[in-house]
PDB file of C-alpha atoms in Angstrom:
ATOM      1  CA  MET V  10     112.587  64.973  93.387  1.00 53.00           C
ATOM      2  CA  SER V  11     109.262  66.797  93.141  1.00 61.00           C
ATOM      3  CA  THR V  12     108.416  69.014  90.209  1.00 79.00           C
ATOM      4  CA  VAL V  13     105.612  71.398  89.337  1.00 90.00           C
ATOM      5  CA  ILE V  14     103.768  70.972  86.043  1.00 94.00           C
ATOM      6  CA  TYR V  15     101.156  73.690  85.681  1.00 96.00           C
ATOM      7  CA  PRO V  16      97.630  73.455  84.249  1.00 96.00           C
ATOM      8  CA  SER V  17      97.126  75.026  80.833  1.00 97.00           C
ATOM      9  CA  PRO V  18      96.217  77.544  79.612  1.00 98.00           C
ATOM     10  CA  ILE V  19      95.301  79.319  82.902  1.00 98.00           C
ATOM     11  CA  PHE V  20      96.522  78.569  86.421  1.00 97.00           C
ATOM     12  CA  GLY V  21      96.380  80.231  89.804  1.00 95.00           C
ATOM     13  CA  PRO V  22      96.254  82.872  90.979  1.00 96.00           C
ATOM     14  CA  ILE V  23      99.401  82.317  93.003  1.00 93.00           C
ATOM     15  CA  HIS V  24     101.317  84.679  95.239  1.00 90.00           C
ATOM     16  CA  SER V  25     104.557  85.640  93.519  1.00 85.00           C
ATOM     17  CA  ARG V  26     107.547  86.793  95.572  1.00 77.00           C
ATOM     18  CA  ARG V  27     108.226  89.465  92.953  1.00 78.00           C
ATOM     19  CA  LEU V  28     104.840  90.305  91.410  1.00 87.00           C
ATOM     20  CA  GLY V  29     102.082  89.868  93.987  1.00 92.00           C
ATOM     21  CA  VAL V  30      98.766  88.125  93.183  1.00 95.00           C
ATOM     22  CA  SER V  31      99.555  86.600  89.812  1.00 97.00           C
ATOM     23  CA  LEU V  32      97.173  84.855  87.440  1.00 98.00           C
ATOM     24  CA  GLY V  33      99.251  82.517  85.306  1.00 98.00           C
ATOM     25  CA  ILE V  34      98.948  82.132  81.539  1.00 98.00           C
ATOM     26  CA  ASN V  35     100.613  78.932  80.377  1.00 98.00           C
ATOM     27  CA  LEU V  36     101.025  78.714  76.598  1.00 98.00           C
ATOM     28  CA  LEU V  37     102.582  75.253  76.881  1.00 98.00           C
ATOM     29  CA  PRO V  38     100.849  71.864  77.223  1.00 97.00           C
ATOM     30  CA  SER V  39      99.495  70.800  80.608  1.00 96.00           C
ATOM     31  CA  ASP V  40     101.287  67.441  80.581  1.00 96.00           C
ATOM     32  CA  GLY V  41     104.930  68.482  80.253  1.00 96.00           C
ATOM     33  CA  LYS V  42     107.600  71.022  79.371  1.00 96.00           C
ATOM     34  CA  VAL V  43     108.420  72.861  76.163  1.00 97.00           C
ATOM     35  CA  CYS V  44     111.470  75.055  76.698  1.00 98.00           C
ATOM     36  CA  SER V  45     114.504  76.363  74.862  1.00 98.00           C
ATOM     37  CA  PHE V  46     116.523  76.048  78.087  1.00 98.00           C
ATOM     38  CA  ASP V  47     116.870  73.028  80.381  1.00 98.00           C
ATOM     39  CA  CYS V  48     117.913  74.746  83.610  1.00 98.00           C
ATOM     40  CA  ILE V  49     119.212  72.580  86.426  1.00 98.00           C
ATOM     41  CA  TYR V  50     117.183  74.677  88.906  1.00 98.00           C
ATOM     42  CA  CYS V  51     113.838  74.622  87.053  1.00 97.00           C
ATOM     43  CA  GLU V  52     110.916  73.826  89.334  1.00 94.00           C
ATOM     44  CA  CYS V  53     109.266  72.017  86.398  1.00 96.00           C
ATOM     45  CA  GLY V  54     112.142  69.511  86.223  1.00 96.00           C
ATOM     46  CA  TYR V  55     114.281  68.500  83.285  1.00 97.00           C
ATOM     47  CA  ASN V  56     112.911  68.594  79.748  1.00 96.00           C
ATOM     48  CA  ALA V  57     113.672  64.923  79.070  1.00 95.00           C
ATOM     49  CA  ALA V  58     111.824  63.815  82.194  1.00 94.00           C
ATOM     50  CA  HIS V  59     108.662  65.724  81.287  1.00 93.00           C
ATOM     51  CA  ARG V  60     108.130  65.440  77.547  1.00 94.00           C
ATOM     52  CA  ALA V  61     104.819  67.002  76.522  1.00 96.00           C
ATOM     53  CA  HIS V  62     102.418  64.925  74.417  1.00 96.00           C
ATOM     54  CA  LEU V  63      99.409  67.225  74.311  1.00 97.00           C
ATOM     55  CA  PRO V  64      99.226  70.080  71.765  1.00 97.00           C
ATOM     56  CA  LEU V  65      99.862  73.725  72.566  1.00 97.00           C
ATOM     57  CA  PRO V  66      96.681  75.605  73.517  1.00 98.00           C
ATOM     58  CA  THR V  67      95.099  77.526  70.664  1.00 98.00           C
ATOM     59  CA  VAL V  68      94.512  81.271  70.630  1.00 98.00           C
ATOM     60  CA  GLN V  69      90.798  80.706  71.157  1.00 98.00           C
ATOM     61  CA  GLU V  70      91.349  78.267  74.022  1.00 98.00           C
ATOM     62  CA  VAL V  71      93.555  80.774  75.818  1.00 98.00           C
ATOM     63  CA  LYS V  72      91.087  83.598  75.213  1.00 98.00           C
ATOM     64  CA  ASP V  73      88.031  81.621  76.381  1.00 98.00           C
ATOM     65  CA  ALA V  74      89.709  80.192  79.488  1.00 98.00           C
ATOM     66  CA  LEU V  75      91.145  83.544  80.505  1.00 98.00           C
ATOM     67  CA  GLU V  76      87.879  85.415  80.060  1.00 98.00           C
ATOM     68  CA  ALA V  77      86.005  82.840  82.151  1.00 98.00           C
ATOM     69  CA  ARG V  78      88.588  83.084  84.924  1.00 98.00           C
ATOM     70  CA  LEU V  79      88.639  86.893  84.888  1.00 98.00           C
ATOM     71  CA  GLN V  80      84.848  86.994  85.087  1.00 98.00           C
ATOM     72  CA  ASP V  81      84.981  84.711  88.128  1.00 98.00           C
ATOM     73  CA  MET V  82      87.688  86.804  89.775  1.00 98.00           C
ATOM     74  CA  GLN V  83      85.719  89.981  89.096  1.00 97.00           C
ATOM     75  CA  GLN V  84      82.737  88.514  90.937  1.00 97.00           C
ATOM     76  CA  ASN V  85      84.441  86.447  93.633  1.00 97.00           C
ATOM     77  CA  GLY V  86      88.018  87.709  93.914  1.00 96.00           C
ATOM     78  CA  PRO V  87      90.830  87.931  94.402  1.00 97.00           C
ATOM     79  CA  HIS V  88      91.667  90.791  92.069  1.00 97.00           C
ATOM     80  CA  PRO V  89      94.965  90.104  90.295  1.00 98.00           C
ATOM     81  CA  ASP V  90      97.975  92.374  90.537  1.00 98.00           C
ATOM     82  CA  VAL V  91      99.406  90.832  87.377  1.00 98.00           C
ATOM     83  CA  LEU V  92      98.584  88.505  84.513  1.00 98.00           C
ATOM     84  CA  THR V  93     101.786  86.532  84.018  1.00 98.00           C
ATOM     85  CA  PHE V  94     102.886  84.518  81.006  1.00 98.00           C
ATOM     86  CA  ALA V  95     104.816  81.655  82.595  1.00 97.00           C
ATOM     87  CA  GLY V  96     104.236  77.958  83.248  1.00 95.00           C
ATOM     88  CA  ASN V  97     105.757  74.834  81.739  1.00 97.00           C
ATOM     89  CA  GLY V  98     108.606  76.337  79.752  1.00 97.00           C
ATOM     90  CA  GLU V  99     109.285  79.316  77.505  1.00 98.00           C
ATOM     91  CA  PRO V 100     106.106  81.267  76.544  1.00 98.00           C
ATOM     92  CA  THR V 101     107.565  82.843  73.412  1.00 98.00           C
ATOM     93  CA  VAL V 102     108.012  79.473  71.654  1.00 97.00           C
ATOM     94  CA  HIS V 103     104.267  79.403  70.965  1.00 98.00           C
ATOM     95  CA  PRO V 104     103.872  80.186  67.235  1.00 98.00           C
ATOM     96  CA  GLN V 105     100.897  82.489  67.956  1.00 98.00           C
ATOM     97  CA  PHE V 106     102.557  84.218  70.892  1.00 98.00           C
ATOM     98  CA  ALA V 107     102.117  87.734  69.504  1.00 98.00           C
ATOM     99  CA  GLU V 108      98.443  87.200  68.669  1.00 98.00           C
ATOM    100  CA  ILE V 109      97.734  85.749  72.110  1.00 98.00           C
ATOM    101  CA  VAL V 110      99.432  88.665  73.844  1.00 98.00           C
ATOM    102  CA  LYS V 111      97.148  91.112  72.023  1.00 98.00           C
ATOM    103  CA  GLU V 112      94.049  89.127  73.049  1.00 98.00           C
ATOM    104  CA  VAL V 113      95.205  88.963  76.665  1.00 98.00           C
ATOM    105  CA  ALA V 114      95.887  92.700  76.730  1.00 98.00           C
ATOM    106  CA  CYS V 115      92.344  93.386  75.515  1.00 98.00           C
ATOM    107  CA  LEU V 116      90.828  91.138  78.192  1.00 98.00           C
ATOM    108  CA  ARG V 117      92.995  92.728  80.868  1.00 98.00           C
ATOM    109  CA  ASP V 118      91.762  96.168  79.803  1.00 98.00           C
ATOM    110  CA  LYS V 119      88.148  94.948  79.912  1.00 98.00           C
ATOM    111  CA  TYR V 120      88.156  93.276  83.333  1.00 98.00           C
ATOM    112  CA  PHE V 121      91.141  94.491  85.385  1.00 98.00           C
ATOM    113  CA  PRO V 122      92.728  97.499  83.673  1.00 98.00           C
ATOM    114  CA  GLN V 123      94.888  98.194  86.720  1.00 97.00           C
ATOM    115  CA  ALA V 124      96.570  94.758  86.495  1.00 98.00           C
ATOM    116  CA  LYS V 125     100.017  94.570  84.946  1.00 98.00           C
ATOM    117  CA  LEU V 126     100.975  92.283  82.083  1.00 98.00           C
ATOM    118  CA  SER V 127     104.100  90.304  82.927  1.00 98.00           C
ATOM    119  CA  ILE V 128     106.186  87.600  81.297  1.00 98.00           C
ATOM    120  CA  LEU V 129     108.939  85.382  82.635  1.00 97.00           C
ATOM    121  CA  SER V 130     111.149  84.620  79.639  1.00 98.00           C
ATOM    122  CA  ASN V 131     114.615  83.260  79.011  1.00 98.00           C
ATOM    123  CA  ALA V 132     114.889  85.832  76.185  1.00 97.00           C
ATOM    124  CA  THR V 133     116.101  83.268  73.645  1.00 97.00           C
ATOM    125  CA  ARG V 134     113.619  84.455  71.000  1.00 96.00           C
ATOM    126  CA  ILE V 135     114.066  88.224  71.198  1.00 96.00           C
ATOM    127  CA  THR V 136     115.923  88.003  67.902  1.00 94.00           C
ATOM    128  CA  LYS V 137     112.494  87.668  66.250  1.00 96.00           C
ATOM    129  CA  ALA V 138     110.781  90.954  65.365  1.00 96.00           C
ATOM    130  CA  GLU V 139     107.264  89.704  66.136  1.00 97.00           C
ATOM    131  CA  VAL V 140     108.370  88.607  69.606  1.00 97.00           C
ATOM    132  CA  ARG V 141     109.981  91.982  70.341  1.00 96.00           C
ATOM    133  CA  GLU V 142     106.826  93.785  69.151  1.00 96.00           C
ATOM    134  CA  ALA V 143     104.670  91.643  71.442  1.00 98.00           C
ATOM    135  CA  LEU V 144     107.015  92.208  74.381  1.00 97.00           C
ATOM    136  CA  ALA V 145     106.443  95.955  73.970  1.00 96.00           C
ATOM    137  CA  LEU V 146     102.862  95.385  75.221  1.00 97.00           C
ATOM    138  CA  PHE V 147     104.075  94.119  78.615  1.00 98.00           C
ATOM    139  CA  ASP V 148     104.397  96.234  81.743  1.00 97.00           C
ATOM    140  CA  ASN V 149     106.925  93.736  83.120  1.00 97.00           C
ATOM    141  CA  PRO V 150     108.879  92.046  80.307  1.00 98.00           C
ATOM    142  CA  ILE V 151     111.199  90.020  82.559  1.00 98.00           C
ATOM    143  CA  MET V 152     114.165  88.582  80.649  1.00 98.00           C
ATOM    144  CA  LYS V 153     116.691  86.106  82.028  1.00 98.00           C
ATOM    145  CA  LEU V 154     120.450  86.714  82.176  1.00 98.00           C
ATOM    146  CA  ASP V 155     122.031  84.453  84.802  1.00 98.00           C
ATOM    147  CA  THR V 156     125.644  85.166  83.873  1.00 97.00           C
ATOM    148  CA  VAL V 157     127.881  86.235  81.007  1.00 98.00           C
ATOM    149  CA  SER V 158     129.956  83.048  81.195  1.00 98.00           C
ATOM    150  CA  ALA V 159     129.292  80.763  78.227  1.00 97.00           C
ATOM    151  CA  GLU V 160     130.716  77.844  80.202  1.00 97.00           C
ATOM    152  CA  TYR V 161     128.338  78.469  83.120  1.00 98.00           C
ATOM    153  CA  ILE V 162     125.353  78.857  80.801  1.00 98.00           C
ATOM    154  CA  ALA V 163     126.165  75.540  79.111  1.00 97.00           C
ATOM    155  CA  LYS V 164     126.383  73.864  82.523  1.00 97.00           C
ATOM    156  CA  VAL V 165     123.430  75.487  84.299  1.00 98.00           C
ATOM    157  CA  ASP V 166     120.935  77.037  81.835  1.00 98.00           C
ATOM    158  CA  ARG V 167     121.716  74.381  79.201  1.00 98.00           C
ATOM    159  CA  PRO V 168     120.315  75.971  76.004  1.00 98.00           C
ATOM    160  CA  CYS V 169     118.631  73.508  73.646  1.00 96.00           C
ATOM    161  CA  GLY V 170     119.834  75.286  70.500  1.00 93.00           C
ATOM    162  CA  HIS V 171     122.190  78.043  69.420  1.00 93.00           C
ATOM    163  CA  TYR V 172     122.864  80.535  72.206  1.00 95.00           C
ATOM    164  CA  ASP V 173     125.600  83.146  72.086  1.00 96.00           C
ATOM    165  CA  VAL V 174     125.608  85.162  75.300  1.00 97.00           C
ATOM    166  CA  GLU V 175     127.379  88.145  73.743  1.00 97.00           C
ATOM    167  CA  GLU V 176     124.821  88.226  70.925  1.00 96.00           C
ATOM    168  CA  GLN V 177     122.089  87.939  73.546  1.00 96.00           C
ATOM    169  CA  ILE V 178     123.450  90.903  75.493  1.00 97.00           C
ATOM    170  CA  GLU V 179     123.532  92.973  72.301  1.00 97.00           C
ATOM    171  CA  TRP V 180     119.829  92.302  71.735  1.00 97.00           C
ATOM    172  CA  LEU V 181     119.053  93.113  75.373  1.00 98.00           C
ATOM    173  CA  CYS V 182     120.947  96.384  74.952  1.00 97.00           C
ATOM    174  CA  LYS V 183     118.687  97.290  72.022  1.00 96.00           C
ATOM    175  CA  MET V 184     115.615  96.782  74.234  1.00 95.00           C
ATOM    176  CA  HIS V 185     117.314  98.157  77.399  1.00 91.00           C
ATOM    177  CA  ASP V 186     114.874 100.475  79.244  1.00 91.00           C
ATOM    178  CA  ARG V 187     111.840  98.490  78.050  1.00 93.00           C
ATOM    179  CA  ILE V 188     112.908  95.298  79.836  1.00 98.00           C
ATOM    180  CA  ILE V 189     113.580  93.924  83.302  1.00 98.00           C
ATOM    181  CA  ILE V 190     116.549  91.611  83.781  1.00 98.00           C
ATOM    182  CA  GLN V 191     116.101  88.648  86.118  1.00 98.00           C
ATOM    183  CA  THR V 192     119.053  86.663  87.431  1.00 98.00           C
ATOM    184  CA  MET V 193     119.229  83.492  89.494  1.00 98.00           C
ATOM    185  CA  PHE V 194     122.037  83.501  92.052  1.00 98.00           C
ATOM    186  CA  MET V 195     122.751  80.249  93.859  1.00 98.00           C
ATOM    187  CA  GLU V 196     125.395  78.067  95.429  1.00 98.00           C
ATOM    188  CA  GLY V 197     126.046  74.339  95.463  1.00 98.00           C
ATOM    189  CA  GLU V 198     127.193  71.830  92.876  1.00 97.00           C
ATOM    190  CA  HIS V 199     125.883  69.845  89.932  1.00 97.00           C
ATOM    191  CA  GLU V 200     127.390  66.574  88.731  1.00 96.00           C
ATOM    192  CA  GLY V 201     130.469  67.241  90.844  1.00 96.00           C
ATOM    193  CA  GLU V 202     131.052  70.787  89.557  1.00 96.00           C
ATOM    194  CA  ASP V 203     130.713  74.039  91.477  1.00 97.00           C
ATOM    195  CA  VAL V 204     127.778  76.178  90.256  1.00 98.00           C
ATOM    196  CA  ASN V 205     128.163  79.093  92.659  1.00 98.00           C
ATOM    197  CA  ASN V 206     127.703  82.283  90.600  1.00 98.00           C
ATOM    198  CA  CYS V 207     127.792  84.606  93.634  1.00 98.00           C
ATOM    199  CA  THR V 208     131.570  85.070  93.533  1.00 98.00           C
ATOM    200  CA  GLU V 209     133.413  88.056  92.104  1.00 98.00           C
ATOM    201  CA  GLU V 210     134.411  85.933  89.088  1.00 98.00           C
ATOM    202  CA  PHE V 211     130.766  85.957  88.013  1.00 98.00           C
ATOM    203  CA  VAL V 212     129.290  89.052  89.665  1.00 98.00           C
ATOM    204  CA  VAL V 213     131.753  91.618  88.259  1.00 98.00           C
ATOM    205  CA  PRO V 214     131.280  90.760  84.536  1.00 98.00           C
ATOM    206  CA  TRP V 215     127.523  90.395  85.117  1.00 98.00           C
ATOM    207  CA  LEU V 216     127.440  93.913  86.593  1.00 98.00           C
ATOM    208  CA  GLN V 217     129.352  95.170  83.559  1.00 98.00           C
ATOM    209  CA  ALA V 218     126.681  93.616  81.319  1.00 98.00           C
ATOM    210  CA  ILE V 219     123.911  95.210  83.392  1.00 98.00           C
ATOM    211  CA  ARG V 220     125.633  98.581  82.994  1.00 98.00           C
ATOM    212  CA  ARG V 221     125.727  98.043  79.210  1.00 98.00           C
ATOM    213  CA  ILE V 222     122.097  96.946  78.957  1.00 98.00           C
ATOM    214  CA  GLN V 223     120.657  99.702  81.187  1.00 98.00           C
ATOM    215  CA  PRO V 224     117.367  97.874  81.872  1.00 98.00           C
ATOM    216  CA  GLN V 225     114.471  99.612  83.576  1.00 97.00           C
ATOM    217  CA  LYS V 226     114.982  97.301  86.561  1.00 98.00           C
ATOM    218  CA  VAL V 227     116.847  94.198  87.740  1.00 98.00           C
ATOM    219  CA  MET V 228     115.312  91.356  89.751  1.00 97.00           C
ATOM    220  CA  ILE V 229     117.678  88.972  91.501  1.00 98.00           C
ATOM    221  CA  TYR V 230     116.478  85.863  93.261  1.00 97.00           C
ATOM    222  CA  THR V 231     117.578  82.439  94.458  1.00 97.00           C
ATOM    223  CA  VAL V 232     116.223  78.897  94.543  1.00 96.00           C
ATOM    224  CA  ASP V 233     112.972  78.725  96.474  1.00 90.00           C
ATOM    225  CA  ARG V 234     111.472  75.348  95.608  1.00 88.00           C
ATOM    226  CA  GLU V 235     112.897  71.868  95.181  1.00 91.00           C
ATOM    227  CA  THR V 236     115.189  71.633  92.165  1.00 95.00           C
ATOM    228  CA  PRO V 237     115.859  68.708  89.818  1.00 95.00           C
ATOM    229  CA  SER V 238     119.564  68.922  90.645  1.00 97.00           C
ATOM    230  CA  PRO V 239     119.610  67.953  94.341  1.00 95.00           C
ATOM    231  CA  LEU V 240     122.769  69.719  95.588  1.00 97.00           C
ATOM    232  CA  LEU V 241     121.848  73.311  94.749  1.00 98.00           C
ATOM    233  CA  ARG V 242     121.629  75.771  97.638  1.00 97.00           C
ATOM    234  CA  LYS V 243     120.070  79.150  98.216  1.00 97.00           C
ATOM    235  CA  ALA V 244     122.256  82.211  98.095  1.00 98.00           C
ATOM    236  CA  SER V 245     122.152  83.964 101.468  1.00 98.00           C
ATOM    237  CA  ARG V 246     120.137  87.086 102.114  1.00 97.00           C
ATOM    238  CA  GLU V 247     123.379  88.945 102.809  1.00 98.00           C
ATOM    239  CA  THR V 248     124.817  87.878  99.452  1.00 98.00           C
ATOM    240  CA  LEU V 249     121.737  88.950  97.514  1.00 98.00           C
ATOM    241  CA  ASP V 250     121.510  92.239  99.378  1.00 98.00           C
ATOM    242  CA  ALA V 251     125.149  93.013  98.581  1.00 98.00           C
ATOM    243  CA  ILE V 252     124.627  92.310  94.872  1.00 98.00           C
ATOM    244  CA  ARG V 253     121.427  94.375  94.886  1.00 98.00           C
ATOM    245  CA  ASP V 254     123.291  97.311  96.396  1.00 98.00           C
ATOM    246  CA  ARG V 255     125.938  97.114  93.674  1.00 98.00           C
ATOM    247  CA  VAL V 256     123.266  97.203  90.959  1.00 98.00           C
ATOM    248  CA  GLU V 257     121.599 100.197  92.583  1.00 98.00           C
ATOM    249  CA  ALA V 258     124.990 101.922  92.735  1.00 98.00           C
ATOM    250  CA  LEU V 259     124.849 101.857  88.924  1.00 98.00           C
ATOM    251  CA  GLY V 260     121.652 103.920  89.104  1.00 98.00           C
ATOM    252  CA  ILE V 261     119.412 100.954  88.189  1.00 98.00           C
ATOM    253  CA  PRO V 262     116.568  99.870  90.514  1.00 98.00           C
ATOM    254  CA  CYS V 263     116.979  96.345  91.824  1.00 98.00           C
ATOM    255  CA  SER V 264     114.933  93.996  93.990  1.00 97.00           C
ATOM    256  CA  ALA V 265     116.129  90.871  95.791  1.00 97.00           C
ATOM    257  CA  SER V 266     113.858  87.886  96.517  1.00 94.00           C
ATOM    258  CA  TYR V 267     114.929  85.330  99.059  1.00 92.00           C
TER     259      TYR V 267
END
């Protein structure tokens, strides 16, 4: 089982299926994971297998490393399409998340004002006002909602603390047209249990939640890299396209990444 642990605080740029040339901003340590989920499909592996021992990067460390990298990219390329908060876990768990976002936005405006600010988040901390205020600065605030089934979430996303999916949907509804919903669709099994969320049992209530939330956009995708749970499988292109079409029938833009 191979996993990807990213450098910190800056990594890449990498080519993202959904975002283009993406310069990564990793607010977690470079030696392991810090996440409020423990997803069985996470490319960084399981939390317990990759405990971080180094401290979180400071505001100044993020600012200095990002400015140096942006200066280099300005001179030598490539020019980024996006600056993406991602990496070894959940970016919003950093206690200075809001302050760092403001610093990053200023540096983006200075060096590459055309680049978008993006974040890949599991949305577990949108209950906090300072996190919601910081998310308002993003062009692409991408929030996870894999399903509305509490049983599936416990089995697949595996929250590390309190997580009430109905409460989560209510908060997403409050942010609605300012956010993008991202959903992992996959097939296969984990520890002898089926984890296929592409069936009508899962898709229909998920679509109902999407209709309630009314996000600016939906991004659906499937497993692309090796996963810590070995029996997971990609959803087919036909399956993703069919789900995408049903989202668009609700009047909400949707992209599918294979």
